[in-house]
Amino acid sequence: ELKVEQNPLFLSMQEGKNYTIYCNYSTTSDRLYWYRQDPGKSLESLFVLLSNGAVKQEGRLMASLDTKARLSTLHITAAVHDLSATYFCAVDGDKLSFGAGTTVTVRA
Amino acid sequence: DTAVSQTPKYLVTQMGNDKSIKCEQNLGHDTMYWYKQDSKKFLKIMFSYNNKELIINETVPNRFSPKSPDKAHLNLHINSLELGDSAVYFCASSHPQRGLETQYFGPGTRLLVL
């Protein structure tokens, strides 16, 4: 069974600094997704990564995929308060398997 | 112009009751899903339908029964509700074509069993 591990599970960020969230998975897949969930809200798609070496960027967020290492990273540049949320990675095997989520809090 | 909608958004009920949650998508997607998110935010797939056909049926108590009357609708019926069923249930849909598989999630149904 495909296992997806995110770390850290909790991340307290200082405004203006850079941080990285890691997503490891256990079996071969070349389809990985990042989602954002605000408290009490639904999941919003951030990135779809469909091949080895894929890199996507949107604003202060950049996601990359290394299928050989079975690793994706979500890099946050110059954190701002609006980025406070829970971030999930999800890997497509025979079904979509989600990591446990990284709860991000940005402090001044 | 809601893409994936669910009703109700909140459901508070007593143990032992039977309840249904409805989901509709207007994206023209072929595949729909039900997920359960527990109190620790862990998300787990329950069911998936493609063109009204069940394709994923995870280890879920048979008190949970999905029904897809057409490819735009996927409902979830729960019999004999238990305390442990309290969670947020998300419906989602996706297109099967490669490159377009992002799942779009509904707003969630917050179920509380007392």
Short mmCIF file of C-alpha atoms in Angstrom, two decimals:
data_model
loop_
_atom_site.label_atom_id
_atom_site.label_comp_id
_atom_site.label_asym_id
_atom_site.label_seq_id
_atom_site.Cartn_x
_atom_site.Cartn_y
_atom_site.Cartn_z
CA GLU A 1 0.00 0.00 0.00
CA LEU A 2 1.27 3.44 -0.96
CA LYS A 3 2.38 5.44 2.09
CA VAL A 4 2.86 9.18 2.01
CA GLU A 5 4.82 10.97 4.71
CA GLN A 6 4.97 14.70 5.16
CA ASN A 7 7.28 16.60 7.41
CA PRO A 8 7.18 18.60 9.39
CA LEU A 9 3.60 18.16 10.57
CA PHE A 10 3.62 21.59 12.18
CA LEU A 11 5.59 24.57 10.99
CA SER A 12 5.76 27.95 12.68
CA MET A 13 7.15 30.41 10.19
CA GLN A 14 8.48 33.87 10.73
CA GLU A 15 7.36 36.44 8.20
CA GLY A 16 9.94 37.07 5.54
CA LYS A 17 11.84 33.81 5.94
CA ASN A 18 12.04 30.77 3.68
CA TYR A 19 10.86 27.28 4.53
CA THR A 20 10.42 23.86 2.94
CA ILE A 21 7.85 21.11 3.42
CA TYR A 22 8.84 17.60 2.41
CA CYS A 23 6.69 14.82 1.02
CA ASN A 24 8.08 11.29 0.74
CA TYR A 25 6.20 8.37 -0.72
CA SER A 26 6.78 4.66 -0.70
CA THR A 27 6.10 3.33 -4.21
CA THR A 28 6.67 4.49 -7.75
CA SER A 29 4.40 7.23 -8.98
CA ASP A 30 4.83 10.13 -11.34
CA ARG A 31 1.75 12.05 -10.30
CA LEU A 32 1.82 14.19 -7.20
CA TYR A 33 -0.48 16.95 -6.06
CA TRP A 34 -0.28 19.70 -3.49
CA TYR A 35 -3.41 21.04 -1.86
CA ARG A 36 -4.09 23.83 0.61
CA GLN A 37 -6.82 23.74 3.24
CA ASP A 38 -7.83 26.76 5.30
CA PRO A 39 -9.47 26.08 8.69
CA GLY A 40 -13.03 24.87 8.25
CA LYS A 41 -12.75 25.01 4.46
CA SER A 42 -12.36 22.66 1.56
CA LEU A 43 -9.19 21.62 -0.24
CA GLU A 44 -7.84 23.86 -2.95
CA SER A 45 -5.50 22.51 -5.60
CA LEU A 46 -2.14 24.27 -5.67
CA PHE A 47 0.08 22.23 -7.97
CA VAL A 48 0.00 19.16 -10.15
CA LEU A 49 3.38 17.53 -10.80
CA LEU A 50 3.30 14.92 -13.51
CA SER A 51 6.89 14.00 -14.30
CA ASN A 52 10.33 13.61 -12.82
CA GLY A 53 11.97 16.98 -12.42
CA ALA A 54 8.69 18.88 -12.68
CA VAL A 55 8.79 22.29 -11.05
CA LYS A 56 5.82 24.58 -10.66
CA GLN A 57 5.69 28.04 -9.11
CA GLU A 58 2.86 30.28 -8.04
CA GLY A 59 3.62 33.42 -6.09
CA ARG A 60 5.68 32.55 -3.02
CA LEU A 61 5.17 28.80 -3.43
CA MET A 62 7.29 26.47 -5.54
CA ALA A 63 6.80 22.72 -5.78
CA SER A 64 9.15 20.15 -7.28
CA LEU A 65 9.10 16.42 -7.87
CA ASP A 66 11.93 13.88 -7.87
CA THR A 67 10.35 10.56 -8.78
CA LYS A 68 13.61 8.65 -8.38
CA ALA A 69 13.97 9.80 -4.78
CA ARG A 70 10.16 9.59 -4.35
CA LEU A 71 10.28 13.07 -2.92
CA SER A 72 8.43 16.29 -3.49
CA THR A 73 9.16 19.59 -1.83
CA LEU A 74 7.02 22.65 -1.34
CA HIS A 75 9.22 25.69 -0.89
CA ILE A 76 7.87 28.86 0.65
CA THR A 77 9.72 32.09 -0.05
CA ALA A 78 9.45 35.10 2.27
CA ALA A 79 6.51 33.79 4.27
CA VAL A 80 3.51 36.06 4.75
CA HIS A 81 0.51 35.71 7.05
CA ASP A 82 -1.81 34.75 4.18
CA LEU A 83 0.07 31.48 3.79
CA SER A 84 -1.15 30.18 7.16
CA ALA A 85 -3.07 26.98 6.32
CA THR A 86 -2.65 23.21 6.20
CA TYR A 87 -0.80 21.89 3.16
CA PHE A 88 -1.32 18.35 1.90
CA CYS A 89 0.61 16.39 -0.63
CA ALA A 90 -1.19 13.53 -2.36
CA VAL A 91 0.29 10.80 -4.52
CA ASP A 92 -1.58 8.93 -7.22
CA GLY A 93 -1.19 5.16 -7.10
CA ASP A 94 -4.28 3.07 -7.71
CA LYS A 95 -6.01 5.79 -5.73
CA LEU A 96 -5.03 9.16 -4.35
CA SER A 97 -3.22 8.80 -1.01
CA PHE A 98 -2.76 11.87 1.14
CA GLY A 99 -0.03 12.81 3.54
CA ALA A 100 -1.01 13.80 7.07
CA GLY A 101 -0.77 17.49 6.26
CA THR A 102 1.55 20.24 7.42
CA THR A 103 -0.13 22.92 9.51
CA VAL A 104 1.59 26.21 8.84
CA THR A 105 1.35 29.27 11.06
CA VAL A 106 3.05 32.47 10.03
CA ARG A 107 3.97 34.87 12.81
CA ALA A 108 5.14 38.47 12.57
CA ASP B 1 -21.42 28.50 -10.75
CA THR B 2 -20.37 26.13 -7.94
CA ALA B 3 -18.20 23.32 -9.30
CA VAL B 4 -18.75 20.63 -6.67
CA SER B 5 -21.58 21.12 -4.22
CA GLN B 6 -22.65 19.10 -1.20
CA THR B 7 -25.74 19.13 0.96
CA PRO B 8 -26.10 19.50 3.80
CA LYS B 9 -23.05 21.42 5.01
CA TYR B 10 -23.75 20.55 8.62
CA LEU B 11 -25.45 17.46 10.00
CA VAL B 12 -26.05 16.83 13.69
CA THR B 13 -27.84 13.62 14.52
CA GLN B 14 -28.28 10.92 17.13
CA MET B 15 -26.58 7.55 17.21
CA GLY B 16 -28.51 4.90 15.38
CA ASN B 17 -30.10 7.27 12.86
CA ASP B 18 -29.80 6.95 9.09
CA LYS B 19 -28.67 9.96 7.06
CA SER B 20 -27.72 10.87 3.51
CA ILE B 21 -25.29 13.37 2.03
CA LYS B 22 -25.70 14.52 -1.55
CA CYS B 23 -23.05 15.63 -3.99
CA GLU B 24 -23.32 17.20 -7.43
CA GLN B 25 -20.67 18.41 -9.85
CA ASN B 26 -21.18 20.58 -12.92
CA LEU B 27 -17.66 20.18 -14.31
CA GLY B 28 -18.52 17.38 -16.71
CA HIS B 29 -16.15 15.03 -14.90
CA ASP B 30 -16.48 11.28 -15.20
CA THR B 31 -15.10 10.32 -11.81
CA MET B 32 -16.40 11.19 -8.36
CA TYR B 33 -15.15 10.35 -4.89
CA TRP B 34 -16.06 10.35 -1.23
CA TYR B 35 -13.39 11.13 1.36
CA LYS B 36 -13.51 11.17 5.14
CA GLN B 37 -11.44 13.68 7.08
CA ASP B 38 -11.09 12.91 10.75
CA SER B 39 -10.47 15.27 13.66
CA LYS B 40 -6.70 15.11 13.06
CA LYS B 41 -7.27 16.26 9.46
CA PHE B 42 -6.29 12.90 8.04
CA LEU B 43 -7.93 12.34 4.67
CA LYS B 44 -8.87 8.90 3.46
CA ILE B 45 -10.69 7.85 0.34
CA MET B 46 -13.86 5.85 0.88
CA PHE B 47 -15.36 5.31 -2.58
CA SER B 48 -14.83 6.26 -6.18
CA TYR B 49 -17.24 6.05 -9.11
CA ASN B 50 -16.47 6.37 -12.78
CA ASN B 51 -19.45 6.93 -15.05
CA LYS B 52 -21.79 5.58 -12.37
CA GLU B 53 -19.67 2.46 -11.85
CA LEU B 54 -18.00 1.74 -8.51
CA ILE B 55 -14.24 1.50 -9.01
CA ILE B 56 -12.82 2.01 -5.53
CA ASN B 57 -14.41 0.59 -2.43
CA GLU B 58 -12.07 0.97 0.51
CA THR B 59 -12.39 -0.86 3.79
CA VAL B 60 -15.45 0.99 4.95
CA PRO B 61 -18.24 -0.43 7.14
CA ASN B 62 -21.11 -1.64 5.01
CA ARG B 63 -23.31 0.84 6.85
CA PHE B 64 -21.94 3.28 4.26
CA SER B 65 -23.51 2.90 0.84
CA PRO B 66 -22.75 5.19 -2.09
CA LYS B 67 -25.14 5.66 -4.97
CA SER B 68 -24.52 7.35 -8.29
CA PRO B 69 -27.75 8.00 -10.22
CA ASP B 70 -25.75 9.67 -13.01
CA LYS B 71 -22.19 10.77 -13.53
CA ALA B 72 -22.87 14.23 -12.12
CA HIS B 73 -24.17 12.95 -8.78
CA LEU B 74 -22.76 10.78 -6.04
CA ASN B 75 -24.67 10.38 -2.81
CA LEU B 76 -23.62 8.75 0.43
CA HIS B 77 -26.08 7.01 2.69
CA ILE B 78 -25.10 6.04 6.20
CA ASN B 79 -27.13 3.59 8.26
CA SER B 80 -27.09 3.18 12.02
CA LEU B 81 -24.79 6.11 12.66
CA GLU B 82 -22.09 5.66 15.31
CA LEU B 83 -20.08 8.16 17.33
CA GLY B 84 -16.97 7.32 15.31
CA ASP B 85 -18.67 8.43 12.12
CA SER B 86 -18.31 12.04 13.25
CA ALA B 87 -16.01 13.66 10.71
CA VAL B 88 -16.01 15.91 7.68
CA TYR B 89 -17.03 14.14 4.49
CA PHE B 90 -15.76 15.58 1.22
CA CYS B 91 -17.00 14.82 -2.22
CA ALA B 92 -14.60 15.34 -5.11
CA SER B 93 -14.55 14.90 -8.87
CA SER B 94 -11.91 14.61 -11.55
CA HIS B 95 -11.42 14.15 -15.28
CA PRO B 96 -9.73 10.90 -16.36
CA GLN B 97 -7.58 12.46 -19.08
CA ARG B 98 -3.90 12.50 -18.25
CA GLY B 99 -2.80 15.95 -17.17
CA LEU B 100 -6.27 16.87 -16.01
CA GLU B 101 -6.59 14.55 -13.06
CA THR B 102 -6.66 17.19 -10.34
CA GLN B 103 -9.46 16.42 -7.98
CA TYR B 104 -11.87 19.24 -7.21
CA PHE B 105 -13.33 19.08 -3.74
CA GLY B 106 -16.72 20.11 -2.50
CA PRO B 107 -17.16 22.31 0.59
CA GLY B 108 -17.53 19.32 2.92
CA THR B 109 -20.30 18.03 5.16
CA ARG B 110 -19.56 18.28 8.85
CA LEU B 111 -21.24 15.32 10.53
CA LEU B 112 -21.59 15.18 14.29
CA VAL B 113 -23.11 12.08 15.84
CA LEU B 114 -24.32 12.51 19.42
#
